[in-house]
Short mmCIF file of C-alpha atoms in Angstrom, two decimals:
data_model
loop_
_atom_site.label_atom_id
_atom_site.label_comp_id
_atom_site.label_asym_id
_atom_site.label_seq_id
_atom_site.Cartn_x
_atom_site.Cartn_y
_atom_site.Cartn_z
CA MET A 4 20.10 16.79 32.11
CA ALA A 5 17.43 14.20 31.44
CA ALA A 6 18.11 11.97 28.29
CA VAL A 7 16.38 9.18 26.58
CA THR A 8 17.97 6.71 23.99
CA LEU A 9 17.67 2.59 23.03
CA GLY A 10 17.76 0.62 25.88
CA PRO A 11 18.59 -1.38 27.77
CA GLU A 12 21.22 -0.19 29.44
CA GLY A 13 24.53 -1.38 27.66
CA THR A 14 23.39 -0.74 24.26
CA TYR A 15 25.89 1.45 21.55
CA SER A 16 23.34 4.20 21.52
CA HIS A 17 23.68 4.08 25.80
CA ARG A 18 27.23 4.42 25.28
CA ALA A 19 26.77 7.34 23.03
CA THR A 20 24.20 8.95 25.57
CA THR A 21 26.81 9.16 27.85
CA ALA A 22 28.42 11.96 26.09
CA VAL A 23 25.66 14.37 26.43
CA ALA A 24 24.16 13.43 30.24
CA ASP A 25 25.48 10.99 33.27
CA ASP A 26 24.33 7.62 33.55
CA GLY A 27 21.62 8.41 36.46
CA GLU A 28 20.03 11.11 34.17
CA ILE A 29 19.41 8.38 31.16
CA ASP A 30 15.90 6.59 30.15
CA PHE A 31 15.79 3.98 28.06
CA ARG A 32 12.67 2.91 25.17
CA GLN A 33 12.65 0.42 22.80
CA SER A 34 11.75 2.15 19.27
CA VAL A 35 13.47 5.35 17.62
CA THR A 36 10.17 6.66 17.35
CA ALA A 37 9.24 6.66 20.80
CA ILE A 38 12.64 8.16 21.53
CA VAL A 39 11.68 11.34 19.04
CA ASP A 40 7.94 11.39 20.44
CA ALA A 41 8.98 11.80 24.08
CA VAL A 42 11.79 14.73 23.03
CA ASP A 43 9.10 16.44 20.68
CA GLY A 44 6.40 15.82 23.89
CA GLY A 45 8.88 17.98 26.30
CA GLU A 46 9.26 14.60 28.48
CA TYR A 47 13.18 14.74 28.05
CA ASP A 48 16.00 17.32 27.75
CA ARG A 49 17.82 15.12 25.04
CA GLY A 50 17.24 12.11 23.19
CA VAL A 51 19.97 10.11 21.30
CA ILE A 52 19.41 8.25 18.05
CA PRO A 53 21.67 6.35 15.77
CA ILE A 54 21.89 8.14 12.09
CA GLU A 55 23.93 5.97 10.06
CA ASN A 56 26.53 2.89 10.25
CA SER A 57 29.98 3.11 8.05
CA ILE A 58 29.30 -0.75 7.01
CA GLU A 59 25.30 -0.60 7.13
CA GLY A 60 24.51 2.63 5.80
CA SER A 61 21.34 4.62 7.26
CA VAL A 62 18.89 3.88 9.96
CA THR A 63 15.75 4.49 8.39
CA GLU A 64 13.56 4.68 11.28
CA SER A 65 15.64 7.77 12.53
CA LEU A 66 15.37 9.16 9.10
CA ASP A 67 11.34 8.70 9.12
CA ALA A 68 11.12 9.67 12.59
CA LEU A 69 12.91 13.06 12.15
CA ALA A 70 10.76 14.04 9.22
CA GLU A 71 7.53 13.08 11.16
CA TYR A 72 7.95 15.02 14.32
CA ASP A 73 9.29 18.53 15.37
CA VAL A 74 12.48 18.54 17.24
CA ALA A 75 16.27 19.97 16.45
CA VAL A 76 19.25 18.25 16.19
CA VAL A 77 21.71 19.79 18.62
CA ARG A 78 25.11 17.45 18.41
CA GLU A 79 26.24 14.65 16.55
CA ILE A 80 28.19 11.83 18.16
CA VAL A 81 30.74 9.55 16.05
CA THR A 82 31.38 6.22 17.98
CA PRO A 83 33.59 3.11 16.87
CA ILE A 84 31.29 0.04 16.71
CA ARG A 85 33.49 -2.94 18.77
CA HIS A 86 31.76 -6.49 18.30
CA ALA A 87 32.49 -8.99 20.63
CA LEU A 88 30.59 -12.72 20.61
CA LEU A 89 29.51 -12.98 24.28
CA ALA A 90 28.22 -16.49 25.36
CA GLN A 91 27.93 -18.60 28.79
CA GLY A 92 30.40 -20.75 26.87
CA PRO A 93 31.46 -21.87 23.20
CA GLU A 94 28.53 -24.47 22.31
CA PHE A 95 25.62 -22.42 21.45
CA ASP A 96 23.01 -22.47 18.13
CA THR A 97 21.53 -18.86 17.85
CA VAL A 98 23.42 -15.68 17.77
CA ALA A 99 21.18 -12.88 18.64
CA SER A 100 21.42 -9.30 18.28
CA HIS A 101 20.47 -6.24 16.75
CA SER A 102 19.72 -6.59 13.10
CA GLN A 103 22.56 -4.32 11.95
CA ALA A 104 24.88 -6.04 14.69
CA LEU A 105 24.08 -9.38 12.74
CA ALA A 106 24.66 -7.36 9.26
CA GLN A 107 28.06 -5.73 10.06
CA CYS A 108 29.59 -9.39 11.72
CA ARG A 109 28.30 -11.35 8.53
CA SER A 110 31.34 -12.16 7.21
CA TYR A 111 32.94 -13.63 10.78
CA LEU A 112 29.38 -15.49 11.59
CA GLU A 113 29.43 -17.47 8.01
CA ARG A 114 32.88 -18.51 8.37
CA GLU A 115 32.85 -19.39 12.18
CA TYR A 116 29.48 -20.23 12.95
CA PRO A 117 27.70 -21.04 9.41
CA ASP A 118 25.35 -23.68 11.25
CA ALA A 119 24.06 -20.83 13.82
CA THR A 120 20.79 -19.58 13.59
CA LEU A 121 21.07 -15.54 13.60
CA GLU A 122 18.30 -13.73 15.36
CA ALA A 123 17.44 -10.22 15.48
CA VAL A 124 16.35 -8.62 18.24
CA ALA A 125 15.54 -4.87 19.57
CA SER A 126 19.14 -4.11 20.42
CA THR A 127 22.40 -5.40 21.10
CA ALA A 128 21.98 -5.28 25.13
CA GLN A 129 18.91 -7.64 24.84
CA GLY A 130 20.62 -10.12 22.57
CA VAL A 131 23.30 -10.25 25.39
CA GLU A 132 20.81 -10.60 27.87
CA PHE A 133 19.39 -13.64 26.30
CA ALA A 134 22.83 -14.84 26.03
CA ARG A 135 22.90 -14.33 30.03
CA ASP A 136 19.61 -16.23 30.07
CA ASP A 137 19.73 -19.15 27.81
CA PRO A 138 23.36 -21.00 27.47
CA SER A 139 21.98 -21.77 24.06
CA VAL A 140 22.53 -18.34 22.76
CA ALA A 141 25.26 -16.31 22.01
CA GLY A 142 25.20 -12.34 21.61
CA ILE A 143 26.95 -9.86 20.16
CA GLY A 144 27.64 -6.61 22.10
CA HIS A 145 30.52 -4.25 23.40
CA PRO A 146 33.16 -6.52 25.22
CA ALA A 147 32.37 -4.28 28.21
CA ASN A 148 28.91 -5.98 28.58
CA ALA A 149 30.49 -9.56 29.34
CA ASP A 150 31.45 -7.69 32.67
CA ASP A 151 28.06 -6.28 33.51
CA GLY A 152 26.72 -9.48 35.21
CA VAL A 153 28.09 -12.91 35.45
CA ASP A 154 28.59 -16.24 33.34
CA LEU A 155 29.39 -14.75 30.27
CA GLU A 156 32.54 -14.92 28.14
CA VAL A 157 34.31 -12.98 25.74
CA LEU A 158 34.59 -15.63 22.99
CA ALA A 159 35.87 -13.17 20.30
CA GLU A 160 36.67 -9.32 19.97
CA ASP A 161 36.86 -7.37 17.11
CA ILE A 162 34.57 -9.60 14.91
CA GLN A 163 33.14 -6.64 12.41
CA ASP A 164 33.73 -7.12 9.13
CA GLN A 165 35.44 -3.78 8.79
CA ASP A 166 38.01 -2.22 11.36
CA SER A 167 36.52 1.46 10.65
CA ASN A 168 33.19 0.03 11.94
CA ALA A 169 31.64 3.62 13.58
CA THR A 170 28.21 4.66 13.94
CA ARG A 171 26.95 8.64 13.56
CA PHE A 172 23.99 9.26 16.50
CA PHE A 173 22.57 12.74 16.65
CA ALA A 174 21.62 14.18 19.80
CA ILE A 175 18.33 15.83 19.38
CA ALA A 176 16.16 18.40 21.43
CA PRO A 177 13.10 20.14 21.54
CA ALA A 178 12.69 22.45 18.56
CA ALA A 179 12.74 25.56 20.45
CA GLU A 180 16.70 24.52 20.92
CA ARG A 181 17.42 24.55 17.31
CA SER A 182 20.52 26.46 16.68
CA THR A 183 21.77 28.05 13.85
CA GLY A 184 25.75 28.01 14.59
CA GLY A 185 27.71 25.08 14.51
CA GLY A 186 29.92 22.98 11.51
CA LYS A 187 27.10 20.65 9.65
CA THR A 188 23.44 21.25 9.10
CA SER A 189 20.65 18.85 8.26
CA LEU A 190 17.72 19.47 6.48
CA VAL A 191 14.70 17.49 5.09
CA VAL A 192 13.02 18.42 2.27
CA TYR A 193 10.03 17.47 0.41
CA PRO A 194 9.83 18.97 -2.78
CA ASN A 195 5.77 17.19 -3.30
CA ALA A 196 7.04 16.81 -7.09
CA ASN A 197 8.19 14.46 -9.36
CA TYR A 198 9.73 15.48 -12.68
CA PRO A 199 12.88 15.14 -14.92
CA GLY A 200 15.82 16.89 -13.18
CA LEU A 201 14.31 17.58 -9.86
CA LEU A 202 16.76 16.26 -7.83
CA LEU A 203 19.56 18.12 -10.37
CA GLU A 204 17.81 20.86 -9.18
CA LEU A 205 17.85 20.45 -5.17
CA LEU A 206 21.66 19.82 -5.31
CA GLU A 207 22.48 22.99 -7.65
CA PRO A 208 22.32 25.63 -4.71
CA PHE A 209 24.49 23.77 -2.83
CA ALA A 210 26.87 23.64 -5.64
CA ASP A 211 27.13 26.91 -6.89
CA ARG A 212 27.72 28.25 -3.33
CA ASP A 213 30.51 25.64 -2.84
CA ILE A 214 28.74 23.81 -0.04
CA ASN A 215 29.76 20.52 0.28
CA LEU A 216 27.14 17.68 1.01
CA THR A 217 28.11 14.88 3.48
CA ARG A 218 24.74 12.79 2.67
CA VAL A 219 21.96 13.03 0.26
CA GLU A 220 19.12 10.58 0.89
CA SER A 221 15.60 9.74 0.03
CA ARG A 222 12.78 8.39 1.82
CA PRO A 223 9.16 7.22 1.02
CA SER A 224 6.75 10.19 1.98
CA GLY A 225 4.03 7.67 2.88
CA GLN A 226 1.55 10.18 0.42
CA ARG A 227 2.17 8.06 -2.54
CA LEU A 228 4.18 5.63 -4.67
CA GLY A 229 7.22 7.41 -5.85
CA ASP A 230 6.84 10.40 -3.95
CA TYR A 231 10.15 11.27 -1.64
CA VAL A 232 11.20 13.07 1.04
CA PHE A 233 15.17 14.26 1.08
CA HIS A 234 17.32 14.00 3.49
CA VAL A 235 20.47 16.55 3.38
CA ASP A 236 23.43 16.60 5.59
CA PHE A 237 26.24 19.57 4.73
CA GLU A 238 28.65 21.41 6.07
CA ALA A 239 27.93 24.77 6.82
CA GLY A 240 25.95 26.67 9.44
CA LEU A 241 22.48 27.93 9.17
CA TYR A 242 23.72 31.33 10.25
CA GLU A 243 25.79 31.76 7.17
CA SER A 244 24.67 33.97 4.23
CA ARG A 245 25.43 31.03 1.43
CA THR A 246 23.28 28.50 3.70
CA GLN A 247 20.45 30.82 4.00
CA ALA A 248 20.81 31.70 0.21
CA ALA A 249 20.56 27.81 -0.66
CA ILE A 250 17.56 27.19 1.57
CA ALA A 251 15.72 29.94 -0.09
CA ASP A 252 16.28 28.29 -3.31
CA LEU A 253 15.15 25.15 -1.98
CA GLU A 254 12.08 26.74 -0.64
CA GLU A 255 11.12 27.93 -4.22
CA LEU A 256 11.72 24.70 -5.65
CA ALA A 257 9.57 22.86 -2.98
CA GLU A 258 6.66 25.57 -2.89
CA LYS A 259 4.20 22.57 -2.88
CA GLY A 260 5.87 21.23 -0.21
CA TRP A 261 8.36 22.11 2.82
CA VAL A 262 11.46 22.24 3.95
CA LYS A 263 12.47 21.22 7.42
CA ARG A 264 15.83 22.59 9.60
CA LEU A 265 16.51 20.35 11.63
CA GLY A 266 19.28 22.60 12.72
CA SER A 267 23.06 23.18 12.82
CA TYR A 268 25.45 21.39 14.95
CA ASP A 269 28.73 20.28 15.45
CA THR A 270 30.50 16.77 15.81
CA GLU A 271 31.77 15.08 18.90
CA HIS A 272 34.04 11.68 18.54
CA VAL A 273 33.49 9.29 21.80
CA VAL A 274 35.89 6.61 22.05
CA GLU A 275 35.38 3.64 24.29
#
């Protein structure tokens, strides 16, 4: 099964993708949008994209791409994030990593390296490569990244601000593989309306049927200022009659817009 995720090799996305494909079947892109576009276009059987981190929250590029492209969510992968500080030696003046990794280690960096310049790069693995090429740069990534080459030391492990740091990833597939079975479901709702009580009306169909919402988030629609798309995750499958009734209510509320069913899926925990 050919899969695509954020590269280069060694990212946390890459580690999560090994749950759906072998290393030899994994390719890389430099953006989430490029991954979703490649799956939508049929280039790959699966894509793996980060959705939400327990410290820094949702990955907005992923939410926007799921709203724009026609793909299915077929699995949720949850993996703990173990950040380590990697460098050629203890003397460096720049720390390079993905913006989320820098944010997740903010307290540690402010305490231990207050004078270091923080540089956001495309991925944790890219920051590690910069550290491998330049002794003045340290990277933040999984401690195993130090073993993927030479000249890197693990200066500190578990430097994330919260021990419970974990990231949710979605495994996405072409839209034809959308499933109605699974313990969780994701929707994208565009009501194309704005009036007092709208959000309450969008939530009531779930509360009325005892469906537990695990995430509700708004993103700008891009159509006009103050106009929003809502991303909704809940604990029920699309096959359930209560889910079908709730979505029917949503579609009536969003008659000027649309409701997109991303699919139902189960959750897998990957520990490395």
